[in-house]
């Protein structure tokens, strides 16, 4: 999760988020080069009193400032399209999790297992234990195994919500009467925090998401507890 004065993206805990960070750095590098080049050209123009007569009403310069930006956009668009298809690809999921948004809490169903479903409410401040984060901790965490392809189905019972966990690169709207789906896998054990990212009413900021990734053996033991 982010810390104070952290301007970077959250540390990735899924292959999808790693690719998103790579694309962010790739695009930012191109934008930095463009900014420095244009700034240098503007400063040179302001400090130069001479005029190049071949630059006035010249087709070659117009051709250059059309082809160069188009080429730069191609270098940005191709990785973007590749990443877009990666995000939509769902290849033989091993586990299906259904998240249902309510005003103002989440409920979860493990569709592959019988009677594994629960509601997840934010813990009030007077119920927090040592080490819990205020306004982020919940009474029932999502438990998922590591290195497992998970399909997430998301819907809502009232208004539009948004199920978001930045460290795994997932942000999917929960729309009433519609099932939206996504796919992800988790690289390593840990606890990941998220929140509803769509303004859904008075308590919009009080319906956090907490996902705990564990090894497969621990996940099976957790299932047996139900």
PDB file of C-alpha atoms in Angstrom:
ATOM      1  CA  UNK A   1       0.000   0.000   0.000  1.00  0.00           C
ATOM      2  CA  UNK A   2       1.197   3.602  -0.507  1.00  0.00           C
ATOM      3  CA  UNK A   3       2.966   5.515   2.235  1.00  0.00           C
ATOM      4  CA  UNK A   4       3.135   9.236   2.993  1.00  0.00           C
ATOM      5  CA  UNK A   5       4.554  11.416   0.191  1.00  0.00           C
ATOM      6  CA  UNK A   6       4.812   8.421  -2.144  1.00  0.00           C
ATOM      7  CA  UNK A   7       4.380   9.754  -5.686  1.00  0.00           C
ATOM      8  CA  UNK A   8       4.972   6.427  -7.443  1.00  0.00           C
ATOM      9  CA  UNK A   9       2.499   3.661  -8.192  1.00  0.00           C
ATOM     10  CA  UNK A  10       1.917   0.979  -5.580  1.00  0.00           C
ATOM     11  CA  UNK A  11       4.249  -2.001  -5.585  1.00  0.00           C
ATOM     12  CA  UNK A  12       2.936  -4.628  -8.003  1.00  0.00           C
ATOM     13  CA  UNK A  13       1.694  -7.966  -6.702  1.00  0.00           C
ATOM     14  CA  UNK A  14       0.397  -9.372 -10.000  1.00  0.00           C
ATOM     15  CA  UNK A  15       1.753  -9.793 -13.547  1.00  0.00           C
ATOM     16  CA  UNK A  16      -0.951  -7.417 -14.790  1.00  0.00           C
ATOM     17  CA  UNK A  17       0.155  -4.590 -12.500  1.00  0.00           C
ATOM     18  CA  UNK A  18       3.787  -5.169 -13.451  1.00  0.00           C
ATOM     19  CA  UNK A  19       2.876  -4.648 -17.109  1.00  0.00           C
ATOM     20  CA  UNK A  20       0.903  -1.519 -16.206  1.00  0.00           C
ATOM     21  CA  UNK A  21       3.936  -0.074 -14.418  1.00  0.00           C
ATOM     22  CA  UNK A  22       6.194  -0.916 -17.385  1.00  0.00           C
ATOM     23  CA  UNK A  23       3.785   0.857 -19.737  1.00  0.00           C
ATOM     24  CA  UNK A  24       3.591   3.854 -17.395  1.00  0.00           C
ATOM     25  CA  UNK A  25       7.394   4.166 -17.329  1.00  0.00           C
ATOM     26  CA  UNK A  26       7.615   3.678 -21.110  1.00  0.00           C
ATOM     27  CA  UNK A  27       5.067   6.433 -21.788  1.00  0.00           C
ATOM     28  CA  UNK A  28       6.559   8.768 -19.191  1.00  0.00           C
ATOM     29  CA  UNK A  29      10.002   8.433 -20.797  1.00  0.00           C
ATOM     30  CA  UNK A  30       8.577   9.404 -24.206  1.00  0.00           C
ATOM     31  CA  UNK A  31       6.694  12.362 -22.711  1.00  0.00           C
ATOM     32  CA  UNK A  32       9.837  13.541 -20.918  1.00  0.00           C
ATOM     33  CA  UNK A  33      11.834  13.491 -24.163  1.00  0.00           C
ATOM     34  CA  UNK A  34       9.074  15.426 -25.953  1.00  0.00           C
ATOM     35  CA  UNK A  35       8.898  18.005 -23.166  1.00  0.00           C
ATOM     36  CA  UNK A  36      12.658  18.587 -23.116  1.00  0.00           C
ATOM     37  CA  UNK A  37      12.871  18.791 -26.926  1.00  0.00           C
ATOM     38  CA  UNK A  38       9.992  21.253 -27.273  1.00  0.00           C
ATOM     39  CA  UNK A  39      11.299  23.364 -24.365  1.00  0.00           C
ATOM     40  CA  UNK A  40      14.758  23.530 -25.986  1.00  0.00           C
ATOM     41  CA  UNK A  41      13.251  24.540 -29.323  1.00  0.00           C
ATOM     42  CA  UNK A  42      11.104  27.241 -27.714  1.00  0.00           C
ATOM     43  CA  UNK A  43      14.043  28.699 -25.775  1.00  0.00           C
ATOM     44  CA  UNK A  44      16.211  28.645 -28.909  1.00  0.00           C
ATOM     45  CA  UNK A  45      13.508  30.418 -30.893  1.00  0.00           C
ATOM     46  CA  UNK A  46      13.065  33.131 -28.260  1.00  0.00           C
ATOM     47  CA  UNK A  47      16.808  33.797 -28.028  1.00  0.00           C
ATOM     48  CA  UNK A  48      17.421  33.706 -31.774  1.00  0.00           C
ATOM     49  CA  UNK A  49      16.808  36.953 -33.696  1.00  0.00           C
ATOM     50  CA  UNK A  50      17.521  35.382 -37.098  1.00  0.00           C
ATOM     51  CA  UNK A  51      14.791  33.986 -39.334  1.00  0.00           C
ATOM     52  CA  UNK A  52      15.206  30.960 -41.567  1.00  0.00           C
ATOM     53  CA  UNK A  53      13.418  31.821 -44.757  1.00  0.00           C
ATOM     54  CA  UNK A  54      13.070  28.124 -45.659  1.00  0.00           C
ATOM     55  CA  UNK A  55      10.902  27.646 -42.566  1.00  0.00           C
ATOM     56  CA  UNK A  56       8.248  30.088 -43.755  1.00  0.00           C
ATOM     57  CA  UNK A  57       5.390  28.424 -45.637  1.00  0.00           C
ATOM     58  CA  UNK A  58       7.551  25.377 -46.259  1.00  0.00           C
ATOM     59  CA  UNK A  59       5.952  21.968 -46.893  1.00  0.00           C
ATOM     60  CA  UNK A  60       8.932  19.994 -45.610  1.00  0.00           C
ATOM     61  CA  UNK A  61       8.616  21.321 -42.045  1.00  0.00           C
ATOM     62  CA  UNK A  62       4.864  20.655 -42.109  1.00  0.00           C
ATOM     63  CA  UNK A  63       5.578  17.112 -43.262  1.00  0.00           C
ATOM     64  CA  UNK A  64       8.064  16.657 -40.397  1.00  0.00           C
ATOM     65  CA  UNK A  65       5.713  17.871 -37.673  1.00  0.00           C
ATOM     66  CA  UNK A  66       3.045  15.518 -39.003  1.00  0.00           C
ATOM     67  CA  UNK A  67       5.155  12.362 -39.381  1.00  0.00           C
ATOM     68  CA  UNK A  68       7.143  12.667 -36.134  1.00  0.00           C
ATOM     69  CA  UNK A  69       4.083  12.968 -33.806  1.00  0.00           C
ATOM     70  CA  UNK A  70       2.358  10.129 -35.698  1.00  0.00           C
ATOM     71  CA  UNK A  71       5.416   7.910 -35.173  1.00  0.00           C
ATOM     72  CA  UNK A  72       5.535   8.767 -31.476  1.00  0.00           C
ATOM     73  CA  UNK A  73       1.842   7.896 -31.115  1.00  0.00           C
ATOM     74  CA  UNK A  74       2.489   4.504 -32.706  1.00  0.00           C
ATOM     75  CA  UNK A  75       5.211   3.782 -30.121  1.00  0.00           C
ATOM     76  CA  UNK A  76       2.653   4.558 -27.393  1.00  0.00           C
ATOM     77  CA  UNK A  77      -0.372   2.885 -28.999  1.00  0.00           C
ATOM     78  CA  UNK A  78       1.147  -0.533 -29.730  1.00  0.00           C
ATOM     79  CA  UNK A  79       2.125  -1.349 -26.091  1.00  0.00           C
ATOM     80  CA  UNK A  80      -1.191   0.119 -24.964  1.00  0.00           C
ATOM     81  CA  UNK A  81      -3.225  -2.187 -27.232  1.00  0.00           C
ATOM     82  CA  UNK A  82      -1.110  -5.176 -26.182  1.00  0.00           C
ATOM     83  CA  UNK A  83      -1.790  -4.403 -22.523  1.00  0.00           C
ATOM     84  CA  UNK A  84      -5.493  -3.855 -23.206  1.00  0.00           C
ATOM     85  CA  UNK A  85      -5.852  -7.349 -24.651  1.00  0.00           C
ATOM     86  CA  UNK A  86      -3.882  -8.825 -21.742  1.00  0.00           C
ATOM     87  CA  UNK A  87      -6.330  -7.258 -19.292  1.00  0.00           C
ATOM     88  CA  UNK A  88      -9.345  -8.738 -21.088  1.00  0.00           C
ATOM     89  CA  UNK A  89      -7.890 -12.226 -21.509  1.00  0.00           C
ATOM     90  CA  UNK A  90      -9.336 -14.899 -19.227  1.00  0.00           C
ATOM     91  CA  UNK A  91      -7.534 -18.192 -19.810  1.00  0.00           C
ATOM     92  CA  UNK A  92      -8.958 -21.185 -17.916  1.00  0.00           C
ATOM     93  CA  UNK A  93      -9.485 -19.659 -14.450  1.00  0.00           C
ATOM     94  CA  UNK A  94      -8.877 -22.008 -11.531  1.00  0.00           C
ATOM     95  CA  UNK A  95     -11.099 -20.099  -9.129  1.00  0.00           C
ATOM     96  CA  UNK A  96     -14.112 -17.791  -9.415  1.00  0.00           C
ATOM     97  CA  UNK A  97     -14.893 -15.048  -6.914  1.00  0.00           C
ATOM     98  CA  UNK A  98     -18.089 -12.999  -7.061  1.00  0.00           C
ATOM     99  CA  UNK A  99     -18.149  -9.531  -5.459  1.00  0.00           C
ATOM    100  CA  UNK A 100     -21.454  -7.751  -4.868  1.00  0.00           C
ATOM    101  CA  UNK A 101     -21.577  -4.073  -3.959  1.00  0.00           C
ATOM    102  CA  UNK A 102     -24.112  -2.689  -1.476  1.00  0.00           C
ATOM    103  CA  UNK A 103     -24.657   0.631   0.218  1.00  0.00           C
ATOM    104  CA  UNK A 104     -22.175   0.499   1.919  1.00  0.00           C
ATOM    105  CA  UNK A 105     -20.371  -2.814   2.158  1.00  0.00           C
ATOM    106  CA  UNK A 106     -19.226  -5.696  -0.045  1.00  0.00           C
ATOM    107  CA  UNK A 107     -20.408  -9.286  -0.057  1.00  0.00           C
ATOM    108  CA  UNK A 108     -18.449 -12.166  -1.593  1.00  0.00           C
ATOM    109  CA  UNK A 109     -19.287 -15.593  -2.944  1.00  0.00           C
ATOM    110  CA  UNK A 110     -16.834 -18.343  -3.877  1.00  0.00           C
ATOM    111  CA  UNK A 111     -18.842 -19.830  -6.729  1.00  0.00           C
ATOM    112  CA  UNK A 112     -16.769 -23.034  -6.975  1.00  0.00           C
ATOM    113  CA  UNK A 113     -17.485 -24.029  -3.368  1.00  0.00           C
ATOM    114  CA  UNK A 114     -20.749 -24.593  -1.557  1.00  0.00           C
ATOM    115  CA  UNK A 115     -21.830 -22.206   1.231  1.00  0.00           C
ATOM    116  CA  UNK A 116     -18.656 -20.082   1.093  1.00  0.00           C
ATOM    117  CA  UNK A 117     -20.063 -16.575   1.170  1.00  0.00           C
ATOM    118  CA  UNK A 118     -19.844 -13.655   3.582  1.00  0.00           C
ATOM    119  CA  UNK A 119     -20.308  -9.904   3.990  1.00  0.00           C
ATOM    120  CA  UNK A 120     -17.351  -7.591   4.480  1.00  0.00           C
ATOM    121  CA  UNK A 121     -17.872  -4.430   6.554  1.00  0.00           C
ATOM    122  CA  UNK A 122     -15.341  -1.810   7.548  1.00  0.00           C
ATOM    123  CA  UNK A 123     -14.160  -2.186  11.133  1.00  0.00           C
ATOM    124  CA  UNK A 124     -15.233   0.725  13.347  1.00  0.00           C
ATOM    125  CA  UNK A 125     -12.472   2.619  15.126  1.00  0.00           C
ATOM    126  CA  UNK A 126     -13.368   1.188  18.536  1.00  0.00           C
ATOM    127  CA  UNK A 127     -12.937  -2.396  17.225  1.00  0.00           C
ATOM    128  CA  UNK A 128      -9.478  -1.998  15.702  1.00  0.00           C
ATOM    129  CA  UNK A 129      -6.651  -4.194  16.938  1.00  0.00           C
ATOM    130  CA  UNK A 130      -2.945  -3.379  17.113  1.00  0.00           C
ATOM    131  CA  UNK A 131      -1.582  -3.110  13.566  1.00  0.00           C
ATOM    132  CA  UNK A 132      -4.954  -2.501  11.888  1.00  0.00           C
ATOM    133  CA  UNK A 133      -5.343   0.477   9.574  1.00  0.00           C
ATOM    134  CA  UNK A 134      -8.176   2.876  10.379  1.00  0.00           C
ATOM    135  CA  UNK A 135     -10.790   3.173   7.595  1.00  0.00           C
ATOM    136  CA  UNK A 136      -9.122   0.302   5.699  1.00  0.00           C
ATOM    137  CA  UNK A 137      -9.513  -2.819   7.837  1.00  0.00           C
ATOM    138  CA  UNK A 138     -12.582  -5.055   7.432  1.00  0.00           C
ATOM    139  CA  UNK A 139     -14.153  -7.761   9.581  1.00  0.00           C
ATOM    140  CA  UNK A 140     -13.967 -10.446   6.839  1.00  0.00           C
ATOM    141  CA  UNK A 141     -11.067 -10.445   4.397  1.00  0.00           C
ATOM    142  CA  UNK A 142     -11.020 -12.027   0.960  1.00  0.00           C
ATOM    143  CA  UNK A 143      -8.712 -15.063   1.094  1.00  0.00           C
ATOM    144  CA  UNK A 144      -7.163 -16.186  -2.199  1.00  0.00           C
ATOM    145  CA  UNK A 145      -4.277 -18.525  -3.102  1.00  0.00           C
ATOM    146  CA  UNK A 146      -1.089 -17.275  -4.758  1.00  0.00           C
ATOM    147  CA  UNK A 147      -0.060 -18.156  -8.330  1.00  0.00           C
ATOM    148  CA  UNK A 148      -3.631 -19.078  -9.224  1.00  0.00           C
ATOM    149  CA  UNK A 149      -5.654 -17.646 -12.104  1.00  0.00           C
ATOM    150  CA  UNK A 150      -8.714 -16.040 -10.500  1.00  0.00           C
ATOM    151  CA  UNK A 151     -11.816 -14.843 -12.318  1.00  0.00           C
ATOM    152  CA  UNK A 152     -13.658 -12.023 -10.559  1.00  0.00           C
ATOM    153  CA  UNK A 153     -17.364 -11.398 -11.258  1.00  0.00           C
ATOM    154  CA  UNK A 154     -18.663  -8.053 -10.033  1.00  0.00           C
ATOM    155  CA  UNK A 155     -22.178  -6.674  -9.735  1.00  0.00           C
ATOM    156  CA  UNK A 156     -24.262  -4.424  -7.482  1.00  0.00           C
ATOM    157  CA  UNK A 157     -27.667  -4.511  -5.829  1.00  0.00           C
ATOM    158  CA  UNK A 158     -28.387  -0.774  -5.671  1.00  0.00           C
ATOM    159  CA  UNK A 159     -26.125   1.858  -7.295  1.00  0.00           C
ATOM    160  CA  UNK A 160     -22.879   1.793  -9.279  1.00  0.00           C
ATOM    161  CA  UNK A 161     -19.821   0.912  -7.211  1.00  0.00           C
ATOM    162  CA  UNK A 162     -16.252   0.186  -8.329  1.00  0.00           C
ATOM    163  CA  UNK A 163     -14.197  -2.732  -7.008  1.00  0.00           C
ATOM    164  CA  UNK A 164     -10.576  -1.588  -6.987  1.00  0.00           C
ATOM    165  CA  UNK A 165      -7.281  -2.990  -5.705  1.00  0.00           C
ATOM    166  CA  UNK A 166      -4.387  -0.928  -7.159  1.00  0.00           C
ATOM    167  CA  UNK A 167      -1.546  -3.333  -6.288  1.00  0.00           C
ATOM    168  CA  UNK A 168      -2.986  -6.055  -8.547  1.00  0.00           C
ATOM    169  CA  UNK A 169      -4.115  -3.652 -11.264  1.00  0.00           C
ATOM    170  CA  UNK A 170      -7.862  -4.300 -10.962  1.00  0.00           C
ATOM    171  CA  UNK A 171     -10.595  -1.655 -11.226  1.00  0.00           C
ATOM    172  CA  UNK A 172     -14.005  -2.903 -12.365  1.00  0.00           C
ATOM    173  CA  UNK A 173     -17.378  -1.180 -12.048  1.00  0.00           C
ATOM    174  CA  UNK A 174     -20.131  -2.934 -10.115  1.00  0.00           C
ATOM    175  CA  UNK A 175     -23.266  -2.154 -12.126  1.00  0.00           C
ATOM    176  CA  UNK A 176     -26.812  -3.121 -11.002  1.00  0.00           C
ATOM    177  CA  UNK A 177     -28.290  -5.863 -13.191  1.00  0.00           C
ATOM    178  CA  UNK A 178     -25.005  -6.559 -14.963  1.00  0.00           C
ATOM    179  CA  UNK A 179     -22.080  -8.931 -14.359  1.00  0.00           C
ATOM    180  CA  UNK A 180     -18.668  -7.482 -15.162  1.00  0.00           C
ATOM    181  CA  UNK A 181     -15.687  -9.782 -15.076  1.00  0.00           C
ATOM    182  CA  UNK A 182     -11.928  -9.604 -14.856  1.00  0.00           C
ATOM    183  CA  UNK A 183      -8.987 -11.886 -14.298  1.00  0.00           C
ATOM    184  CA  UNK A 184      -5.816 -11.734 -12.211  1.00  0.00           C
ATOM    185  CA  UNK A 185      -3.259 -13.824 -10.384  1.00  0.00           C
ATOM    186  CA  UNK A 186      -1.247 -12.923  -7.290  1.00  0.00           C
ATOM    187  CA  UNK A 187       2.537 -13.259  -7.235  1.00  0.00           C
ATOM    188  CA  UNK A 188       3.241 -13.664  -3.522  1.00  0.00           C
ATOM    189  CA  UNK A 189       1.520 -13.856  -0.124  1.00  0.00           C
ATOM    190  CA  UNK A 190       0.496 -10.591   1.479  1.00  0.00           C
ATOM    191  CA  UNK A 191      -2.328  -8.214   2.319  1.00  0.00           C
ATOM    192  CA  UNK A 192      -3.664  -5.807  -0.306  1.00  0.00           C
ATOM    193  CA  UNK A 193      -6.003  -2.905   0.293  1.00  0.00           C
ATOM    194  CA  UNK A 194      -8.516  -1.258  -2.000  1.00  0.00           C
ATOM    195  CA  UNK A 195     -11.581   0.940  -1.867  1.00  0.00           C
ATOM    196  CA  UNK A 196     -14.730   1.697  -3.821  1.00  0.00           C
ATOM    197  CA  UNK A 197     -13.673   4.092  -6.602  1.00  0.00           C
ATOM    198  CA  UNK A 198     -17.111   5.244  -7.732  1.00  0.00           C
ATOM    199  CA  UNK A 199     -19.017   7.802  -5.662  1.00  0.00           C
ATOM    200  CA  UNK A 200     -21.983   5.757  -4.454  1.00  0.00           C
ATOM    201  CA  UNK A 201     -23.533   7.769  -1.644  1.00  0.00           C
ATOM    202  CA  UNK A 202     -22.955   9.182   1.827  1.00  0.00           C
ATOM    203  CA  UNK A 203     -20.721   6.344   3.051  1.00  0.00           C
ATOM    204  CA  UNK A 204     -18.817   5.854  -0.199  1.00  0.00           C
ATOM    205  CA  UNK A 205     -15.442   6.204   1.539  1.00  0.00           C
ATOM    206  CA  UNK A 206     -16.335   3.649   4.227  1.00  0.00           C
ATOM    207  CA  UNK A 207     -16.513   0.433   2.192  1.00  0.00           C
ATOM    208  CA  UNK A 208     -12.867  -0.713   1.888  1.00  0.00           C
ATOM    209  CA  UNK A 209     -11.619  -3.930   0.293  1.00  0.00           C
ATOM    210  CA  UNK A 210      -9.000  -6.152   1.930  1.00  0.00           C
ATOM    211  CA  UNK A 211      -7.556  -9.164   0.129  1.00  0.00           C
ATOM    212  CA  UNK A 212      -5.169 -11.602   1.773  1.00  0.00           C
ATOM    213  CA  UNK A 213      -3.162 -13.942  -0.444  1.00  0.00           C
ATOM    214  CA  UNK A 214      -1.925 -17.175   1.092  1.00  0.00           C
ATOM    215  CA  UNK A 215      -0.310 -20.405  -0.048  1.00  0.00           C
ATOM    216  CA  UNK A 216      -2.568 -23.133  -1.448  1.00  0.00           C
ATOM    217  CA  UNK A 217      -2.340 -25.292   1.684  1.00  0.00           C
ATOM    218  CA  UNK A 218      -3.468 -22.411   3.903  1.00  0.00           C
ATOM    219  CA  UNK A 219      -6.292 -21.614   1.483  1.00  0.00           C
ATOM    220  CA  UNK A 220      -7.569 -25.196   1.700  1.00  0.00           C
ATOM    221  CA  UNK A 221      -7.463 -25.028   5.507  1.00  0.00           C
ATOM    222  CA  UNK A 222      -9.457 -21.775   5.379  1.00  0.00           C
ATOM    223  CA  UNK A 223     -12.066 -23.430   3.149  1.00  0.00           C
ATOM    224  CA  UNK A 224     -12.388 -26.310   5.614  1.00  0.00           C
ATOM    225  CA  UNK A 225     -13.252 -23.822   8.363  1.00  0.00           C
ATOM    226  CA  UNK A 226     -16.519 -23.171   6.535  1.00  0.00           C
TER     227      UNK A 226
END
